[in-house]
């Protein structure tokens, strides 16, 4: 190996370790369930996954994936515009558009590539993008790929957004981008206010609803929750979190989707999702479309979990959703707390810089519809004991 590169790499890694920022890869030795096996230890309560509705290994999804593998094979064989578009992709896109109450939808390989696909494709050098300071990394990267000028507004701050709009009247188009639900704090974007400002200043609105899909609005997302889904121009959803599989999509108008099929680079230059993945997603959307019982169970569990943590004296920050941070502050304490929790039989991960700001370390907990009441009561006991061990509370 090139020794200059090698020295640089080991130096970088040593720095992370010195600052308690190095993360060991966690390996699950069982499927993603409410209890999982790690390092040969079974029965660990899983509060770390984004599997909000427990669909990741739901039997309907597994059966649909197996059947699709038999019928369509393991891989799609090409990018979408060559021969990668199977009938099942088209069926999924129709199903998603109907589920989201939009004219059309387009599926990408992930939520991440959906952002990389849509943002640079609908903006150019004469445009301005207004983006929330706590937007997800994939939005940030999507914005970097665009030639538009970038204006970052303060987190969920409508005044700051309005100032940005007032200062960008020379732009030929303006696009406001926000997470629907913010993944690190669990707070919700003020979409009604954003949509109002967008209308007043003639801007388009894009909501990345990765953590809102399957969670907000009975499962149909944050825009639907606020009743503004007809005023949000671009809704991005992930199929990798609550939907339990892998992929992302854009839901919106027919011209938007048509343009993306012509120009979005991950759509043009990266292979289509395999049919078993697509079939499993369709099974998940069918379940979510039938009724909101899984979403209702998720919120019920989240309310129980959050009040339990608060009852123990933990600070759950500004969360309004099932994403429940336990605010710690110091990176090293958060890492130690994560370690003690695992000793006590709970997996909940420390989120530290650079994922969140320095000094804002936290343990992020994700209760889901798959957890039983007993799981959550056991986990609260573990939090109490681990906190005593590390000297918190
Ligand atoms: C997780 C996440 C993504 C990425 O979705 P994947 O399907 O996992 O690639 C995009 N945006 C936000 C806001 C996310 O939280």
PDB file of C-alpha atoms and ligand atoms in Angstrom, residues 50 109-115 134-139 178-184 208-212 236-241 245-249 323 364, ligand 1:
ATOM      1  CA  UNK A  50     -35.379   2.322  11.985  1.00  0.00           C
ATOM      2  CA  UNK A 109     -32.242   2.583  -5.056  1.00  0.00           C
ATOM      3  CA  UNK A 110     -32.275   4.410  -1.715  1.00  0.00           C
ATOM      4  CA  UNK A 111     -33.388   7.565   0.021  1.00  0.00           C
ATOM      5  CA  UNK A 112     -29.818   8.747  -0.291  1.00  0.00           C
ATOM      6  CA  UNK A 113     -29.749   8.381  -4.077  1.00  0.00           C
ATOM      7  CA  UNK A 114     -33.208   9.963  -4.292  1.00  0.00           C
ATOM      8  CA  UNK A 115     -31.742  13.169  -2.871  1.00  0.00           C
ATOM      9  CA  UNK A 134     -30.118  20.263  10.468  1.00  0.00           C
ATOM     10  CA  UNK A 135     -31.113  18.609   7.197  1.00  0.00           C
ATOM     11  CA  UNK A 136     -29.894  15.063   6.612  1.00  0.00           C
ATOM     12  CA  UNK A 137     -26.466  14.360   5.100  1.00  0.00           C
ATOM     13  CA  UNK A 138     -28.009  13.099   1.870  1.00  0.00           C
ATOM     14  CA  UNK A 139     -29.800  16.436   1.373  1.00  0.00           C
ATOM     15  CA  UNK A 178     -36.531  20.350   4.800  1.00  0.00           C
ATOM     16  CA  UNK A 179     -36.646  17.019   6.561  1.00  0.00           C
ATOM     17  CA  UNK A 180     -40.237  16.189   7.534  1.00  0.00           C
ATOM     18  CA  UNK A 181     -39.088  14.590  10.783  1.00  0.00           C
ATOM     19  CA  UNK A 182     -35.554  15.328  11.929  1.00  0.00           C
ATOM     20  CA  UNK A 183     -33.656  12.130  12.515  1.00  0.00           C
ATOM     21  CA  UNK A 184     -31.466  13.138  15.435  1.00  0.00           C
ATOM     22  CA  UNK A 208     -37.486  14.628   2.744  1.00  0.00           C
ATOM     23  CA  UNK A 209     -39.801  12.424   4.726  1.00  0.00           C
ATOM     24  CA  UNK A 210     -37.481   9.496   5.378  1.00  0.00           C
ATOM     25  CA  UNK A 211     -38.469   9.366   9.054  1.00  0.00           C
ATOM     26  CA  UNK A 212     -42.038  10.508   8.396  1.00  0.00           C
ATOM     27  CA  UNK A 236     -39.114  12.177  -0.844  1.00  0.00           C
ATOM     28  CA  UNK A 237     -39.760   8.958   1.020  1.00  0.00           C
ATOM     29  CA  UNK A 238     -37.538   6.105   2.005  1.00  0.00           C
ATOM     30  CA  UNK A 239     -38.466   2.462   1.633  1.00  0.00           C
ATOM     31  CA  UNK A 240     -35.626   1.481   3.969  1.00  0.00           C
ATOM     32  CA  UNK A 241     -36.980   2.591   7.340  1.00  0.00           C
ATOM     33  CA  UNK A 245     -36.920  -2.947   2.855  1.00  0.00           C
ATOM     34  CA  UNK A 246     -34.560  -0.794   0.760  1.00  0.00           C
ATOM     35  CA  UNK A 247     -35.085   2.099  -1.601  1.00  0.00           C
ATOM     36  CA  UNK A 248     -36.368   5.616  -1.912  1.00  0.00           C
ATOM     37  CA  UNK A 249     -38.902   7.464  -4.013  1.00  0.00           C
ATOM     38  CA  UNK A 323     -37.417   9.072  17.645  1.00  0.00           C
ATOM     39  CA  UNK A 364     -30.934   7.705  20.366  1.00  0.00           C
TER      40      UNK A 364
HETATM   41  C1  LIG B   1     -32.193   7.789   6.380  1.00  0.00           C
HETATM   42  C2  LIG B   1     -32.444   9.028   5.622  1.00  0.00           C
HETATM   43  C3  LIG B   1     -32.207   9.083   4.243  1.00  0.00           C
HETATM   44  C4  LIG B   1     -31.600   7.936   3.507  1.00  0.00           C
HETATM   45  O1  LIG B   1     -32.529   6.926   3.248  1.00  0.00           O
HETATM   46  P1  LIG B   1     -31.962   5.500   2.796  1.00  0.00           P
HETATM   47  O2  LIG B   1     -33.124   4.872   2.120  1.00  0.00           O
HETATM   48  O3  LIG B   1     -31.526   4.795   4.036  1.00  0.00           O
HETATM   49  O4  LIG B   1     -30.837   5.758   1.863  1.00  0.00           O
HETATM   50  C5  LIG B   1     -32.510  10.241   3.565  1.00  0.00           C
HETATM   51  N1  LIG B   1     -33.002  11.323   4.222  1.00  0.00           N
HETATM   52  C6  LIG B   1     -33.240  11.302   5.543  1.00  0.00           C
HETATM   53  C7  LIG B   1     -33.826  12.516   6.194  1.00  0.00           C
HETATM   54  C8  LIG B   1     -32.957  10.162   6.288  1.00  0.00           C
HETATM   55  O5  LIG B   1     -33.199  10.145   7.598  1.00  0.00           O
END
